[in-house]
Amino acid sequence: MASTGTLNIETKDIHTASGVELTSEQKTIVGSVLDLFAGRPSLAKLQLWTDDATFEDPITEAKGRERYEAQWYGLQTVFSEIERKHHEVTSSGNPITMDMLTRYKIKAIGKEQEIKSKIEIFTEGGKITKVVDKWDGNLPESSIANAFRHLNAATVPKMVSVPKNAEEDAKKGNQ
């Protein structure tokens, strides 16, 4: 297996709702997911995911390592700024649930967009099996929207380069 580098979680201050307690393992998982949403991927963080895990949001349904890794690295390609304005873990169950508000600035056109998300993080055996990002609490339900989500998941890996090892990751500024 290629070297993936050291697990360096940048988000250590994890906000939880009153009465919600996270284990140290859950804090690592939540911190790594928050880093990914902030456009701070790394191969080491993505080793916390199973090979057949899924990432879903309103514009993609990426199943399998090749597809979901490209989605996370793609954030660096598309956005010039990503600012997490708020997050709060609302449940420490399975899934771990979290409310999040993020501001994105699109590189090419400079347009800014705030997205209010409900995040669900599913785990098994200490690894992430699925992350669902519901914008305004929803995912699309139409067959046309789902067809575009599958198309996006298939095309992004062809356009976004995922580092092959820790050295390539470091050159991209990822830790």
mmCIF file with all atom_site columns, C-alpha atoms in Angstrom:
data_model
loop_
_atom_site.group_PDB
_atom_site.id
_atom_site.type_symbol
_atom_site.label_atom_id
_atom_site.label_alt_id
_atom_site.label_comp_id
_atom_site.label_asym_id
_atom_site.label_entity_id
_atom_site.label_seq_id
_atom_site.pdbx_PDB_ins_code
_atom_site.Cartn_x
_atom_site.Cartn_y
_atom_site.Cartn_z
_atom_site.occupancy
_atom_site.B_iso_or_equiv
_atom_site.pdbx_formal_charge
_atom_site.auth_seq_id
_atom_site.auth_comp_id
_atom_site.auth_asym_id
_atom_site.auth_atom_id
_atom_site.pdbx_PDB_model_num
ATOM 1   C CA . MET A 1 1   ? 0.000   0.000  0.000   1.00 0.00 ? 1   MET A CA 1
ATOM 2   C CA . ALA A 1 2   ? 1.210   3.515  -0.825  1.00 0.00 ? 2   ALA A CA 1
ATOM 3   C CA . SER A 1 3   ? 2.246   5.729  2.041   1.00 0.00 ? 3   SER A CA 1
ATOM 4   C CA . THR A 1 4   ? -0.602  7.948  3.177   1.00 0.00 ? 4   THR A CA 1
ATOM 5   C CA . GLY A 1 5   ? 1.251   10.232 5.593   1.00 0.00 ? 5   GLY A CA 1
ATOM 6   C CA . THR A 1 6   ? 0.430   11.086 9.180   1.00 0.00 ? 6   THR A CA 1
ATOM 7   C CA . LEU A 1 7   ? -3.100  11.651 10.374  1.00 0.00 ? 7   LEU A CA 1
ATOM 8   C CA . ASN A 1 8   ? -3.135  15.363 11.170  1.00 0.00 ? 8   ASN A CA 1
ATOM 9   C CA . ILE A 1 9   ? -6.638  16.467 12.119  1.00 0.00 ? 9   ILE A CA 1
ATOM 10  C CA . GLU A 1 10  ? -6.775  20.266 11.909  1.00 0.00 ? 10  GLU A CA 1
ATOM 11  C CA . THR A 1 11  ? -10.252 20.667 13.447  1.00 0.00 ? 11  THR A CA 1
ATOM 12  C CA . LYS A 1 12  ? -9.779  19.881 17.117  1.00 0.00 ? 12  LYS A CA 1
ATOM 13  C CA . ASP A 1 13  ? -12.427 22.191 18.617  1.00 0.00 ? 13  ASP A CA 1
ATOM 14  C CA . ILE A 1 14  ? -15.597 20.190 17.994  1.00 0.00 ? 14  ILE A CA 1
ATOM 15  C CA . HIS A 1 15  ? -18.830 21.802 19.146  1.00 0.00 ? 15  HIS A CA 1
ATOM 16  C CA . THR A 1 16  ? -21.507 19.492 20.508  1.00 0.00 ? 16  THR A CA 1
ATOM 17  C CA . ALA A 1 17  ? -25.111 20.135 21.470  1.00 0.00 ? 17  ALA A CA 1
ATOM 18  C CA . SER A 1 18  ? -25.984 20.038 25.147  1.00 0.00 ? 18  SER A CA 1
ATOM 19  C CA . GLY A 1 19  ? -25.830 16.451 26.423  1.00 0.00 ? 19  GLY A CA 1
ATOM 20  C CA . VAL A 1 20  ? -23.949 15.074 23.388  1.00 0.00 ? 20  VAL A CA 1
ATOM 21  C CA . GLU A 1 21  ? -20.687 13.321 24.269  1.00 0.00 ? 21  GLU A CA 1
ATOM 22  C CA . LEU A 1 22  ? -18.191 11.998 21.700  1.00 0.00 ? 22  LEU A CA 1
ATOM 23  C CA . THR A 1 23  ? -15.614 9.270  22.285  1.00 0.00 ? 23  THR A CA 1
ATOM 24  C CA . SER A 1 24  ? -12.030 10.058 21.255  1.00 0.00 ? 24  SER A CA 1
ATOM 25  C CA . GLU A 1 25  ? -12.536 7.854  18.164  1.00 0.00 ? 25  GLU A CA 1
ATOM 26  C CA . GLN A 1 26  ? -15.687 9.813  17.238  1.00 0.00 ? 26  GLN A CA 1
ATOM 27  C CA . LYS A 1 27  ? -13.833 13.123 17.761  1.00 0.00 ? 27  LYS A CA 1
ATOM 28  C CA . THR A 1 28  ? -11.150 11.963 15.310  1.00 0.00 ? 28  THR A CA 1
ATOM 29  C CA . ILE A 1 29  ? -13.781 10.937 12.756  1.00 0.00 ? 29  ILE A CA 1
ATOM 30  C CA . VAL A 1 30  ? -15.812 14.158 13.123  1.00 0.00 ? 30  VAL A CA 1
ATOM 31  C CA . GLY A 1 31  ? -12.656 16.317 13.027  1.00 0.00 ? 31  GLY A CA 1
ATOM 32  C CA . SER A 1 32  ? -11.473 14.589 9.854   1.00 0.00 ? 32  SER A CA 1
ATOM 33  C CA . VAL A 1 33  ? -14.880 15.040 8.175   1.00 0.00 ? 33  VAL A CA 1
ATOM 34  C CA . LEU A 1 34  ? -14.923 18.730 9.162   1.00 0.00 ? 34  LEU A CA 1
ATOM 35  C CA . ASP A 1 35  ? -11.431 19.074 7.646   1.00 0.00 ? 35  ASP A CA 1
ATOM 36  C CA . LEU A 1 36  ? -12.685 17.456 4.415   1.00 0.00 ? 36  LEU A CA 1
ATOM 37  C CA . PHE A 1 37  ? -15.633 19.863 4.205   1.00 0.00 ? 37  PHE A CA 1
ATOM 38  C CA . ALA A 1 38  ? -13.180 22.748 4.745   1.00 0.00 ? 38  ALA A CA 1
ATOM 39  C CA . GLY A 1 39  ? -11.254 21.671 1.636   1.00 0.00 ? 39  GLY A CA 1
ATOM 40  C CA . ARG A 1 40  ? -8.399  20.152 3.668   1.00 0.00 ? 40  ARG A CA 1
ATOM 41  C CA . PRO A 1 41  ? -8.226  16.543 2.430   1.00 0.00 ? 41  PRO A CA 1
ATOM 42  C CA . SER A 1 42  ? -5.324  14.159 2.886   1.00 0.00 ? 42  SER A CA 1
ATOM 43  C CA . LEU A 1 43  ? -4.763  10.527 2.051   1.00 0.00 ? 43  LEU A CA 1
ATOM 44  C CA . ALA A 1 44  ? -4.299  9.829  5.771   1.00 0.00 ? 44  ALA A CA 1
ATOM 45  C CA . LYS A 1 45  ? -7.712  11.316 6.624   1.00 0.00 ? 45  LYS A CA 1
ATOM 46  C CA . LEU A 1 46  ? -9.313  9.327  3.819   1.00 0.00 ? 46  LEU A CA 1
ATOM 47  C CA . GLN A 1 47  ? -7.840  6.104  5.280   1.00 0.00 ? 47  GLN A CA 1
ATOM 48  C CA . LEU A 1 48  ? -10.507 6.526  7.980   1.00 0.00 ? 48  LEU A CA 1
ATOM 49  C CA . TRP A 1 49  ? -13.003 5.549  5.231   1.00 0.00 ? 49  TRP A CA 1
ATOM 50  C CA . THR A 1 50  ? -13.724 2.010  4.022   1.00 0.00 ? 50  THR A CA 1
ATOM 51  C CA . ASP A 1 51  ? -12.849 1.330  0.366   1.00 0.00 ? 51  ASP A CA 1
ATOM 52  C CA . ASP A 1 52  ? -16.533 0.931  -0.533  1.00 0.00 ? 52  ASP A CA 1
ATOM 53  C CA . ALA A 1 53  ? -17.799 3.929  1.481   1.00 0.00 ? 53  ALA A CA 1
ATOM 54  C CA . THR A 1 54  ? -20.212 6.441  -0.040  1.00 0.00 ? 54  THR A CA 1
ATOM 55  C CA . PHE A 1 55  ? -20.372 10.227 -0.040  1.00 0.00 ? 55  PHE A CA 1
ATOM 56  C CA . GLU A 1 56  ? -23.736 11.771 -0.943  1.00 0.00 ? 56  GLU A CA 1
ATOM 57  C CA . ASP A 1 57  ? -24.897 15.336 -1.356  1.00 0.00 ? 57  ASP A CA 1
ATOM 58  C CA . PRO A 1 58  ? -27.436 16.990 -3.668  1.00 0.00 ? 58  PRO A CA 1
ATOM 59  C CA . ILE A 1 59  ? -24.978 17.003 -6.603  1.00 0.00 ? 59  ILE A CA 1
ATOM 60  C CA . THR A 1 60  ? -23.222 13.643 -6.245  1.00 0.00 ? 60  THR A CA 1
ATOM 61  C CA . GLU A 1 61  ? -23.523 10.087 -5.014  1.00 0.00 ? 61  GLU A CA 1
ATOM 62  C CA . ALA A 1 62  ? -19.938 8.840  -4.991  1.00 0.00 ? 62  ALA A CA 1
ATOM 63  C CA . LYS A 1 63  ? -19.532 5.174  -4.015  1.00 0.00 ? 63  LYS A CA 1
ATOM 64  C CA . GLY A 1 64  ? -16.053 3.693  -3.721  1.00 0.00 ? 64  GLY A CA 1
ATOM 65  C CA . ARG A 1 65  ? -12.638 5.150  -2.869  1.00 0.00 ? 65  ARG A CA 1
ATOM 66  C CA . GLU A 1 66  ? -11.797 6.433  -6.371  1.00 0.00 ? 66  GLU A CA 1
ATOM 67  C CA . ARG A 1 67  ? -15.032 8.419  -6.554  1.00 0.00 ? 67  ARG A CA 1
ATOM 68  C CA . TYR A 1 68  ? -15.317 9.859  -3.044  1.00 0.00 ? 68  TYR A CA 1
ATOM 69  C CA . GLU A 1 69  ? -11.614 10.824 -2.846  1.00 0.00 ? 69  GLU A CA 1
ATOM 70  C CA . ALA A 1 70  ? -11.986 12.822 -6.071  1.00 0.00 ? 70  ALA A CA 1
ATOM 71  C CA . GLN A 1 71  ? -14.996 14.666 -4.616  1.00 0.00 ? 71  GLN A CA 1
ATOM 72  C CA . TRP A 1 72  ? -12.992 15.819 -1.573  1.00 0.00 ? 72  TRP A CA 1
ATOM 73  C CA . TYR A 1 73  ? -9.896  16.805 -3.571  1.00 0.00 ? 73  TYR A CA 1
ATOM 74  C CA . GLY A 1 74  ? -12.190 18.531 -6.067  1.00 0.00 ? 74  GLY A CA 1
ATOM 75  C CA . LEU A 1 75  ? -13.170 21.131 -3.463  1.00 0.00 ? 75  LEU A CA 1
ATOM 76  C CA . GLN A 1 76  ? -9.633  22.581 -3.700  1.00 0.00 ? 76  GLN A CA 1
ATOM 77  C CA . THR A 1 77  ? -10.022 22.781 -7.483  1.00 0.00 ? 77  THR A CA 1
ATOM 78  C CA . VAL A 1 78  ? -13.405 24.518 -7.540  1.00 0.00 ? 78  VAL A CA 1
ATOM 79  C CA . PHE A 1 79  ? -13.354 26.877 -4.545  1.00 0.00 ? 79  PHE A CA 1
ATOM 80  C CA . SER A 1 80  ? -10.923 29.697 -3.726  1.00 0.00 ? 80  SER A CA 1
ATOM 81  C CA . GLU A 1 81  ? -12.298 30.015 -0.183  1.00 0.00 ? 81  GLU A CA 1
ATOM 82  C CA . ILE A 1 82  ? -14.174 27.697 2.137   1.00 0.00 ? 82  ILE A CA 1
ATOM 83  C CA . GLU A 1 83  ? -15.202 29.058 5.526   1.00 0.00 ? 83  GLU A CA 1
ATOM 84  C CA . ARG A 1 84  ? -17.018 26.936 8.059   1.00 0.00 ? 84  ARG A CA 1
ATOM 85  C CA . LYS A 1 85  ? -19.190 29.441 9.878   1.00 0.00 ? 85  LYS A CA 1
ATOM 86  C CA . HIS A 1 86  ? -20.838 27.035 12.317  1.00 0.00 ? 86  HIS A CA 1
ATOM 87  C CA . HIS A 1 87  ? -20.982 23.367 13.220  1.00 0.00 ? 87  HIS A CA 1
ATOM 88  C CA . GLU A 1 88  ? -22.634 21.447 16.024  1.00 0.00 ? 88  GLU A CA 1
ATOM 89  C CA . VAL A 1 89  ? -22.751 17.703 16.588  1.00 0.00 ? 89  VAL A CA 1
ATOM 90  C CA . THR A 1 90  ? -26.362 16.921 17.467  1.00 0.00 ? 90  THR A CA 1
ATOM 91  C CA . SER A 1 91  ? -26.088 13.144 18.031  1.00 0.00 ? 91  SER A CA 1
ATOM 92  C CA . SER A 1 92  ? -23.245 10.759 18.840  1.00 0.00 ? 92  SER A CA 1
ATOM 93  C CA . GLY A 1 93  ? -25.144 7.692  17.638  1.00 0.00 ? 93  GLY A CA 1
ATOM 94  C CA . ASN A 1 94  ? -24.713 5.865  14.353  1.00 0.00 ? 94  ASN A CA 1
ATOM 95  C CA . PRO A 1 95  ? -25.056 7.952  12.340  1.00 0.00 ? 95  PRO A CA 1
ATOM 96  C CA . ILE A 1 96  ? -23.285 10.797 14.090  1.00 0.00 ? 96  ILE A CA 1
ATOM 97  C CA . THR A 1 97  ? -25.340 13.842 13.078  1.00 0.00 ? 97  THR A CA 1
ATOM 98  C CA . MET A 1 98  ? -24.194 17.410 12.749  1.00 0.00 ? 98  MET A CA 1
ATOM 99  C CA . ASP A 1 99  ? -25.567 20.774 11.651  1.00 0.00 ? 99  ASP A CA 1
ATOM 100 C CA . MET A 1 100 ? -23.155 22.881 9.618   1.00 0.00 ? 100 MET A CA 1
ATOM 101 C CA . LEU A 1 101 ? -23.113 26.249 7.863   1.00 0.00 ? 101 LEU A CA 1
ATOM 102 C CA . THR A 1 102 ? -20.367 26.796 5.280   1.00 0.00 ? 102 THR A CA 1
ATOM 103 C CA . ARG A 1 103 ? -19.500 29.681 2.960   1.00 0.00 ? 103 ARG A CA 1
ATOM 104 C CA . TYR A 1 104 ? -17.964 28.747 -0.396  1.00 0.00 ? 104 TYR A CA 1
ATOM 105 C CA . LYS A 1 105 ? -16.376 31.085 -2.962  1.00 0.00 ? 105 LYS A CA 1
ATOM 106 C CA . ILE A 1 106 ? -16.161 29.704 -6.512  1.00 0.00 ? 106 ILE A CA 1
ATOM 107 C CA . LYS A 1 107 ? -12.695 30.266 -8.056  1.00 0.00 ? 107 LYS A CA 1
ATOM 108 C CA . ALA A 1 108 ? -13.577 31.016 -11.664 1.00 0.00 ? 108 ALA A CA 1
ATOM 109 C CA . ILE A 1 109 ? -16.374 33.522 -11.054 1.00 0.00 ? 109 ILE A CA 1
ATOM 110 C CA . GLY A 1 110 ? -15.882 34.710 -7.467  1.00 0.00 ? 110 GLY A CA 1
ATOM 111 C CA . LYS A 1 111 ? -19.514 33.944 -6.558  1.00 0.00 ? 111 LYS A CA 1
ATOM 112 C CA . GLU A 1 112 ? -20.120 33.198 -2.894  1.00 0.00 ? 112 GLU A CA 1
ATOM 113 C CA . GLN A 1 113 ? -22.690 30.734 -1.586  1.00 0.00 ? 113 GLN A CA 1
ATOM 114 C CA . GLU A 1 114 ? -23.640 29.713 1.942   1.00 0.00 ? 114 GLU A CA 1
ATOM 115 C CA . ILE A 1 115 ? -24.862 26.171 2.409   1.00 0.00 ? 115 ILE A CA 1
ATOM 116 C CA . LYS A 1 116 ? -26.715 25.013 5.503   1.00 0.00 ? 116 LYS A CA 1
ATOM 117 C CA . SER A 1 117 ? -26.199 21.262 5.882   1.00 0.00 ? 117 SER A CA 1
ATOM 118 C CA . LYS A 1 118 ? -27.391 18.358 7.966   1.00 0.00 ? 118 LYS A CA 1
ATOM 119 C CA . ILE A 1 119 ? -24.500 15.875 7.979   1.00 0.00 ? 119 ILE A CA 1
ATOM 120 C CA . GLU A 1 120 ? -24.810 12.177 8.788   1.00 0.00 ? 120 GLU A CA 1
ATOM 121 C CA . ILE A 1 121 ? -21.644 10.135 9.399   1.00 0.00 ? 121 ILE A CA 1
ATOM 122 C CA . PHE A 1 122 ? -22.135 6.354  9.409   1.00 0.00 ? 122 PHE A CA 1
ATOM 123 C CA . THR A 1 123 ? -19.376 4.161  10.843  1.00 0.00 ? 123 THR A CA 1
ATOM 124 C CA . GLU A 1 124 ? -18.567 0.503  11.271  1.00 0.00 ? 124 GLU A CA 1
ATOM 125 C CA . GLY A 1 125 ? -15.561 -0.915 13.086  1.00 0.00 ? 125 GLY A CA 1
ATOM 126 C CA . GLY A 1 126 ? -14.065 2.539  13.610  1.00 0.00 ? 126 GLY A CA 1
ATOM 127 C CA . LYS A 1 127 ? -14.200 3.438  9.895   1.00 0.00 ? 127 LYS A CA 1
ATOM 128 C CA . ILE A 1 128 ? -16.502 5.728  7.938   1.00 0.00 ? 128 ILE A CA 1
ATOM 129 C CA . THR A 1 129 ? -18.877 3.818  5.655   1.00 0.00 ? 129 THR A CA 1
ATOM 130 C CA . LYS A 1 130 ? -21.027 6.733  4.491   1.00 0.00 ? 130 LYS A CA 1
ATOM 131 C CA . VAL A 1 131 ? -21.284 10.514 4.786   1.00 0.00 ? 131 VAL A CA 1
ATOM 132 C CA . VAL A 1 132 ? -24.495 12.221 3.714   1.00 0.00 ? 132 VAL A CA 1
ATOM 133 C CA . ASP A 1 133 ? -24.614 16.008 3.281   1.00 0.00 ? 133 ASP A CA 1
ATOM 134 C CA . LYS A 1 134 ? -28.235 17.175 3.084   1.00 0.00 ? 134 LYS A CA 1
ATOM 135 C CA . TRP A 1 135 ? -28.435 20.809 1.985   1.00 0.00 ? 135 TRP A CA 1
ATOM 136 C CA . ASP A 1 136 ? -31.232 22.485 3.925   1.00 0.00 ? 136 ASP A CA 1
ATOM 137 C CA . GLY A 1 137 ? -31.903 18.995 5.311   1.00 0.00 ? 137 GLY A CA 1
ATOM 138 C CA . ASN A 1 138 ? -32.717 17.453 1.907   1.00 0.00 ? 138 ASN A CA 1
ATOM 139 C CA . LEU A 1 139 ? -31.405 15.273 -0.892  1.00 0.00 ? 139 LEU A CA 1
ATOM 140 C CA . PRO A 1 140 ? -33.037 15.301 -4.332  1.00 0.00 ? 140 PRO A CA 1
ATOM 141 C CA . GLU A 1 141 ? -35.603 12.595 -4.974  1.00 0.00 ? 141 GLU A CA 1
ATOM 142 C CA . SER A 1 142 ? -36.268 12.878 -8.715  1.00 0.00 ? 142 SER A CA 1
ATOM 143 C CA . SER A 1 143 ? -34.841 10.311 -11.115 1.00 0.00 ? 143 SER A CA 1
ATOM 144 C CA . ILE A 1 144 ? -33.385 13.104 -13.287 1.00 0.00 ? 144 ILE A CA 1
ATOM 145 C CA . ALA A 1 145 ? -31.559 14.679 -10.336 1.00 0.00 ? 145 ALA A CA 1
ATOM 146 C CA . ASN A 1 146 ? -30.257 11.267 -9.272  1.00 0.00 ? 146 ASN A CA 1
ATOM 147 C CA . ALA A 1 147 ? -29.043 10.565 -12.823 1.00 0.00 ? 147 ALA A CA 1
ATOM 148 C CA . PHE A 1 148 ? -26.991 13.796 -12.688 1.00 0.00 ? 148 PHE A CA 1
ATOM 149 C CA . ARG A 1 149 ? -25.634 12.844 -9.239  1.00 0.00 ? 149 ARG A CA 1
ATOM 150 C CA . HIS A 1 150 ? -24.376 9.513  -10.645 1.00 0.00 ? 150 HIS A CA 1
ATOM 151 C CA . LEU A 1 151 ? -22.916 11.236 -13.723 1.00 0.00 ? 151 LEU A CA 1
ATOM 152 C CA . ASN A 1 152 ? -21.050 13.726 -11.517 1.00 0.00 ? 152 ASN A CA 1
ATOM 153 C CA . ALA A 1 153 ? -19.654 10.892 -9.374  1.00 0.00 ? 153 ALA A CA 1
ATOM 154 C CA . ALA A 1 154 ? -18.345 9.174  -12.522 1.00 0.00 ? 154 ALA A CA 1
ATOM 155 C CA . THR A 1 155 ? -16.854 12.262 -14.220 1.00 0.00 ? 155 THR A CA 1
ATOM 156 C CA . VAL A 1 156 ? -15.153 14.087 -11.317 1.00 0.00 ? 156 VAL A CA 1
ATOM 157 C CA . PRO A 1 157 ? -12.503 11.339 -10.845 1.00 0.00 ? 157 PRO A CA 1
ATOM 158 C CA . LYS A 1 158 ? -11.521 11.830 -14.513 1.00 0.00 ? 158 LYS A CA 1
ATOM 159 C CA . MET A 1 159 ? -10.963 15.573 -13.974 1.00 0.00 ? 159 MET A CA 1
ATOM 160 C CA . VAL A 1 160 ? -9.539  15.730 -10.440 1.00 0.00 ? 160 VAL A CA 1
ATOM 161 C CA . SER A 1 161 ? -6.140  14.332 -9.606  1.00 0.00 ? 161 SER A CA 1
ATOM 162 C CA . VAL A 1 162 ? -5.906  12.506 -6.287  1.00 0.00 ? 162 VAL A CA 1
ATOM 163 C CA . PRO A 1 163 ? -2.356  12.222 -4.876  1.00 0.00 ? 163 PRO A CA 1
ATOM 164 C CA . LYS A 1 164 ? -0.827  8.754  -5.142  1.00 0.00 ? 164 LYS A CA 1
ATOM 165 C CA . ASN A 1 165 ? 1.197   9.014  -1.909  1.00 0.00 ? 165 ASN A CA 1
ATOM 166 C CA . ALA A 1 166 ? 2.012   11.236 1.075   1.00 0.00 ? 166 ALA A CA 1
ATOM 167 C CA . GLU A 1 167 ? 4.755   13.077 -0.843  1.00 0.00 ? 167 GLU A CA 1
ATOM 168 C CA . GLU A 1 168 ? 2.360   14.140 -3.636  1.00 0.00 ? 168 GLU A CA 1
ATOM 169 C CA . ASP A 1 169 ? -0.220  15.065 -0.991  1.00 0.00 ? 169 ASP A CA 1
ATOM 170 C CA . ALA A 1 170 ? 2.315   17.299 0.809   1.00 0.00 ? 170 ALA A CA 1
ATOM 171 C CA . LYS A 1 171 ? 3.204   19.041 -2.488  1.00 0.00 ? 171 LYS A CA 1
ATOM 172 C CA . LYS A 1 172 ? -0.476  19.994 -2.805  1.00 0.00 ? 172 LYS A CA 1
ATOM 173 C CA . GLY A 1 173 ? -0.284  21.486 0.703   1.00 0.00 ? 173 GLY A CA 1
ATOM 174 C CA . ASN A 1 174 ? -2.327  18.717 2.336   1.00 0.00 ? 174 ASN A CA 1
ATOM 175 C CA . GLN A 1 175 ? -1.508  17.194 5.692   1.00 0.00 ? 175 GLN A CA 1
#
